[in-house]
Coordinates of C-alpha atoms in Angstrom, one line a residue:
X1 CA 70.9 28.7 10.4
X2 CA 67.3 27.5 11.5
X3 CA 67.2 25.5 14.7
X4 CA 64.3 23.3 15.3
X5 CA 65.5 21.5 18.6
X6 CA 67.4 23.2 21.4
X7 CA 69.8 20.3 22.0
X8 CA 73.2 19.3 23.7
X9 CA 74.0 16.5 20.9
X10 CA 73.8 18.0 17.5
X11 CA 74.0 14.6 14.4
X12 CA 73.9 17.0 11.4
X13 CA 71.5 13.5 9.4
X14 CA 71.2 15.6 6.3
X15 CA 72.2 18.9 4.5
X16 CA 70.2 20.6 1.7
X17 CA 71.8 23.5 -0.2
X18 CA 70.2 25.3 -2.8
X19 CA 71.0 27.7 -4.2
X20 CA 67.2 30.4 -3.2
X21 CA 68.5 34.1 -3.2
X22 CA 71.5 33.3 -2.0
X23 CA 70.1 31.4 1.6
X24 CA 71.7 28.1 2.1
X25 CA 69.5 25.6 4.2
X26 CA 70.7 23.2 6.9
X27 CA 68.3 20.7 8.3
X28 CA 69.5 19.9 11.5
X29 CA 68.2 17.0 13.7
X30 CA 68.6 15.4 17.1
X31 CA 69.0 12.1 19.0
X32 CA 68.3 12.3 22.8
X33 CA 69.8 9.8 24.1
X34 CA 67.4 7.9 26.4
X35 CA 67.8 8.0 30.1
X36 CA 67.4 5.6 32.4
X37 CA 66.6 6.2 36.1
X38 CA 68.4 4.6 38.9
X39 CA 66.7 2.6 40.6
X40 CA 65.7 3.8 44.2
X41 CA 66.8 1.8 46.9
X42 CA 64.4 -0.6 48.2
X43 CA 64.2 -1.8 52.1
X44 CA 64.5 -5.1 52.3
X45 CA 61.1 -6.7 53.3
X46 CA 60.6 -8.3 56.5
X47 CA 60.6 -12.2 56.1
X48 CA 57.5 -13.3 57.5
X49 CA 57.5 -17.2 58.7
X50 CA 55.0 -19.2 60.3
X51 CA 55.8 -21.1 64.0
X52 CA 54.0 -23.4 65.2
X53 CA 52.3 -23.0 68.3
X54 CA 49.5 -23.4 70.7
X55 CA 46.3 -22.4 69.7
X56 CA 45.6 -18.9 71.0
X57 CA 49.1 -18.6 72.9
X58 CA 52.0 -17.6 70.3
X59 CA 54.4 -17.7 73.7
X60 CA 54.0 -21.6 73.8
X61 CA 55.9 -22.8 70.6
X62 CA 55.4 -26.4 69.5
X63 CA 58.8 -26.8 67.4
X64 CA 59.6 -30.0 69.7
X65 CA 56.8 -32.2 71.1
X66 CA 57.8 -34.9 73.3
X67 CA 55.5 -37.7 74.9
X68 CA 56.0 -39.3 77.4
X69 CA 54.3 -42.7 77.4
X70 CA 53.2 -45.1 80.4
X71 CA 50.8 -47.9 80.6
X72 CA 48.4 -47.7 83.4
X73 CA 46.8 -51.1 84.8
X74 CA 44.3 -50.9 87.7
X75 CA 45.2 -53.4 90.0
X76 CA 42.4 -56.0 89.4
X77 CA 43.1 -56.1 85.4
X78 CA 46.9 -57.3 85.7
X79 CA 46.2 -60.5 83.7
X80 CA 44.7 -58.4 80.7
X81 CA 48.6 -56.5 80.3
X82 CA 48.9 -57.1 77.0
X83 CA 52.4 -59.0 76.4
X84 CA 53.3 -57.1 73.5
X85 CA 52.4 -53.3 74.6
X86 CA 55.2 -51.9 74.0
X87 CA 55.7 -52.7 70.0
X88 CA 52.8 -52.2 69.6
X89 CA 52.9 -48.8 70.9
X90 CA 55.9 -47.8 69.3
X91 CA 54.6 -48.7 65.6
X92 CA 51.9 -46.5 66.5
X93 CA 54.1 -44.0 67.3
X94 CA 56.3 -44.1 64.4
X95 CA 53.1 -43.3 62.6
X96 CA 52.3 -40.0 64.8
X97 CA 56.1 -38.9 64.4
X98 CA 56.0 -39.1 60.5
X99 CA 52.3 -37.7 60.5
X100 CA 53.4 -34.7 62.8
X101 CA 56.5 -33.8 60.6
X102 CA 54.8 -34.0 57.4
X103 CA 51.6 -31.8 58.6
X104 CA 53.6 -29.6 60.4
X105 CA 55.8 -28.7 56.8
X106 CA 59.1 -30.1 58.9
X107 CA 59.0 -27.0 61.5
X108 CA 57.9 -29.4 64.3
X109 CA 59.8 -33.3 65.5
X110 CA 57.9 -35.3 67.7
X111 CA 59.7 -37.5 69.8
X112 CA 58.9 -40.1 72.5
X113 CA 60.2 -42.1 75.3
X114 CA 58.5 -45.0 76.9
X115 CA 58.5 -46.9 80.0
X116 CA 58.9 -50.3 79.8
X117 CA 57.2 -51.4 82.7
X118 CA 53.4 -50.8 83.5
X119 CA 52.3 -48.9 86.6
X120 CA 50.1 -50.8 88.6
X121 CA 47.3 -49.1 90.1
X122 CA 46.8 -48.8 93.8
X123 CA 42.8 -49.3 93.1
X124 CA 40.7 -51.9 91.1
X125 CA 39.3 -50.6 88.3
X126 CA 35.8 -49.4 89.1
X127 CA 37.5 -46.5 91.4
X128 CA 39.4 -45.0 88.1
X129 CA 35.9 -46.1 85.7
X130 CA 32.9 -44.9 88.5
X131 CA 29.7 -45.2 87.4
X132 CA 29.5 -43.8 84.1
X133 CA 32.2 -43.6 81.5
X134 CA 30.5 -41.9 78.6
X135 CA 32.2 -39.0 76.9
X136 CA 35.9 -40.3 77.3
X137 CA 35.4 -41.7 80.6
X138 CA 35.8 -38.4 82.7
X139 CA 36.2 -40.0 86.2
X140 CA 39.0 -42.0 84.7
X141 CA 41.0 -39.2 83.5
X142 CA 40.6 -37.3 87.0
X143 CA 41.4 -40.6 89.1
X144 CA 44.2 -41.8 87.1
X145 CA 46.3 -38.7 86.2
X146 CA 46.2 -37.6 89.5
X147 CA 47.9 -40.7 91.2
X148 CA 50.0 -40.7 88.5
X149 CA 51.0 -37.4 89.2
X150 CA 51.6 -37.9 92.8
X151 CA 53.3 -41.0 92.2
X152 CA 55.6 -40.2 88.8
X153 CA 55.2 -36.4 89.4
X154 CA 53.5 -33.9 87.2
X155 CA 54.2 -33.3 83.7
X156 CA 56.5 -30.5 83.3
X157 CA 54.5 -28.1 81.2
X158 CA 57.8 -27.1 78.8
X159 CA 61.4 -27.7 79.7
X160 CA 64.2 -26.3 77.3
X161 CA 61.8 -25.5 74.2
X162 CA 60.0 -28.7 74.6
X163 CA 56.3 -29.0 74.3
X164 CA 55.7 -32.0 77.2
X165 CA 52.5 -34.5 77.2
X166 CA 51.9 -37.2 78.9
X167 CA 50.3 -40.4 77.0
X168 CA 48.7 -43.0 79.6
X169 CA 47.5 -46.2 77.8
X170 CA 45.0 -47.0 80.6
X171 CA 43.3 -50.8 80.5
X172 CA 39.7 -49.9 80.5
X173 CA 38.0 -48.0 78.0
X174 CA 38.3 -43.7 77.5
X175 CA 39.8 -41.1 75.2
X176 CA 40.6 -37.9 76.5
X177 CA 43.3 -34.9 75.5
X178 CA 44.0 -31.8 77.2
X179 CA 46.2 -29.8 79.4
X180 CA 49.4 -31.4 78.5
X181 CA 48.0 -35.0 79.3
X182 CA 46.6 -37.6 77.2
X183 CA 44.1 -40.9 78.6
X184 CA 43.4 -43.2 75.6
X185 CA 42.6 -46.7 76.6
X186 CA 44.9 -49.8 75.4
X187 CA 41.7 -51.3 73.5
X188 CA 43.0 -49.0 70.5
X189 CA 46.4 -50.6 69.6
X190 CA 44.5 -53.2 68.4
X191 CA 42.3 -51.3 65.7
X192 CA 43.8 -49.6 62.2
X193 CA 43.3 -46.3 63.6
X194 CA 45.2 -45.9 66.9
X195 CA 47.6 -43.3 66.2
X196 CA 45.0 -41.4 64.5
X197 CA 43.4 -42.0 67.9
X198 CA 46.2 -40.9 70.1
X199 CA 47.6 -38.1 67.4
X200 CA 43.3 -36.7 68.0
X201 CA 44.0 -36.8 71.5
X202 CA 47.5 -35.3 71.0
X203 CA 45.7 -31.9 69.2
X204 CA 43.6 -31.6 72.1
X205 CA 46.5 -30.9 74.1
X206 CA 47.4 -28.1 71.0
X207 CA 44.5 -26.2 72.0
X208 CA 42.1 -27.6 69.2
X209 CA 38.7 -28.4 69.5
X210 CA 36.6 -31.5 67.9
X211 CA 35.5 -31.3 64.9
X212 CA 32.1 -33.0 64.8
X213 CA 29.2 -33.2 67.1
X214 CA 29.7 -35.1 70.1
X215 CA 25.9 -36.0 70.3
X216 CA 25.3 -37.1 66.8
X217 CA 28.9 -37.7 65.6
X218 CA 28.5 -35.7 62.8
X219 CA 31.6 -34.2 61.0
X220 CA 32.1 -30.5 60.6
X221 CA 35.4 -31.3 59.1
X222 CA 37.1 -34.6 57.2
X223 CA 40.5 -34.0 58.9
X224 CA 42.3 -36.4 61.9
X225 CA 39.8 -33.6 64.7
X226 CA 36.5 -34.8 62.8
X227 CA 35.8 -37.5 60.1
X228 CA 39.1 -38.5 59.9
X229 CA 40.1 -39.8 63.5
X230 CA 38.6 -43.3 62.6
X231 CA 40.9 -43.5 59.7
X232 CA 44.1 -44.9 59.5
X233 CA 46.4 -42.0 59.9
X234 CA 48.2 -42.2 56.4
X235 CA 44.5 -41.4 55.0
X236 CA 43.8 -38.0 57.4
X237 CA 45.9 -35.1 57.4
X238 CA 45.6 -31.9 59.4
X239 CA 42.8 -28.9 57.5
X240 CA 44.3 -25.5 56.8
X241 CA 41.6 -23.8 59.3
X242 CA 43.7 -25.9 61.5
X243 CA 47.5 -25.7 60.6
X244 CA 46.2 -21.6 60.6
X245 CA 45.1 -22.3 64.1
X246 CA 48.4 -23.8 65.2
X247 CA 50.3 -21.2 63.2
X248 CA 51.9 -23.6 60.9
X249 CA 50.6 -21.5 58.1
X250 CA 49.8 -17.7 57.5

C-alpha cells in the first residue's frame, strides 16, 4: 500500500481498485486536525492614572483644595464694606467649585469656608496701597498678608490631604496669587468675571504661570491663565498644556 502522508489520523476518503496485474490501489488521505496554541499568560498591565498636583512637585497632591476666605478693610475704608459681601462671594464661589470639579475630570473638590465678619485693618489704606499699585498692587499683598498672618495665623501649607489657600477680598484695588495665599480686591464681585478672577488667582497658587504678556496683555493662550480670565467663567476652561501641567491628564 502507497503512503503519501505520514499521519496519526488515517480517513480512508476514497478507494480505487482495479484490477492492473494483479496491484490493487488505495488512495489514502489525511485531515490534520488544526491546533490551536494556548494562549501565554499575559502580566497584567500597570494601570496608569493621572493625580492632580502642584506644578513641578508630584508630593503636593491637589485632590482637596480648601479656601479660606476673609474680607480685609483698611481702617479708613469701613463705610465702603459692602453690605452684601458675603453672597456675593459665595455665588462666586459656587462658580469656582463647579469650574474646579469639572476641569479637574472629578479627581479634585474644592471647598470653602468664610468668615462672616470683616477684619479691620490696624492701618489706613495708603500703608497697605504705598505709592504705586501697578502689577497687582505688590505692597498690598506684602502689608496685608503679613498682619493677617500675625493676627489670624499663617496658612497652614496642607493639613490631612488638604491643599490650603487663603482668599483675602481686600477693599482697594490688586490681584495677586501665589504661595498658598490669594489678594484680589472686592471691586471684582461686582463684574461678570470674578470667579474667573479669583479661580486665575487660585492657579497661581497651583504653580502656573500667566498666560499672556503682562506689558502688552497679549494672550499666549485663550484659557482662564490668558484670554479667558476676563470671561465669565462658564465660557473659559482650563488648556490641556495646563491640566498636563497639574497632572490632571497624561
Amino acid at each position: 500500500m502507497f503512503r503519501l502522508f505520514q499521519t496519526r489520523t488515517l480517513i480512508i476518503a476514497a478507494a480505487g481498485i482495479a484490477a492492473l496485474g494483479g496491484i490493487v490501489f488505495l488512495l489514502i488521505y489525511e485531515t490534520r486536525s488544526a491546533r490551536v496554541p494556548a494562549p501565554s499568560p499575559m502580566s497584567a498591565s500597570p494601570v496608569v492614572r493621572a493625580t492632580p498636583h502642584v506644578v513641578g512637585d508630584e508630593k503636593v497632591l491637589l485632590e482637596r483644595v480648601k479656601l479660606s476666605v476673609v474680607y480685609f478693610v483698611p481702617r479708613d475704608r469701613q463705610e465702603l464694606i459692602r453690605k452684601d459681601w458675603t453672597y456675593t462671594v459665595e455665588e462666586s464661589l459656587d462658580l469656582m467649585r463647579a469650574f474646579h470639579r469639572l476641569q479637574f475630570h472629578g479627581k479634585s473638590d474644592l471647598v470653602y469656608e468664610v468668615a462672616r465678619e470683616p477684619v479691620i485693618g490696624e492701618y489706613d489704606g495708603a500703608f497697605y496701597d504705598g505709592t504705586d499699585t501697578n502689577r497687582g498692587n505688590p505692597n498690598a499683598w506684602g502689608t496685608v498678608l503679613a498682619e493677617l498672618d500675625r493676627r489670624l495665623g499663617k496658612t497652614p501649607s496642607g493639613q490631612e490631604g488638604t491643599f490650603a489657600v487663603r482668599l483675602v477680598l481686600y477693599e482697594g484695588v490688586g490681584a495677586l496669587g501665589g504661595d498658598h495665599q490669594i489678594l484680589a480686591s472686592s471691586g471684582y464681585l461686582g463684574t461678570s468675571y470674578a470667579a474667573t478672577t479669583f479661580y486665575h488667582e487660585l492657579g497661581h497658587t497651583f504653580g502656573l504661570k500667566d498666560a499672556y504678556n503682562y506689558e502688552s496683555g497679549a494672550a499666549y493662550d485663550e484659557d482662564v491663565m490668558g484670554l479667558g480670565r476676563q470671561k465669565p467663567i462658564g465660557q473659559v476652561y482650563l488648556s490641556d498644556a495646563v491640566k498636563r501641567e497639574l497632572g490632571i491628564i497624561l
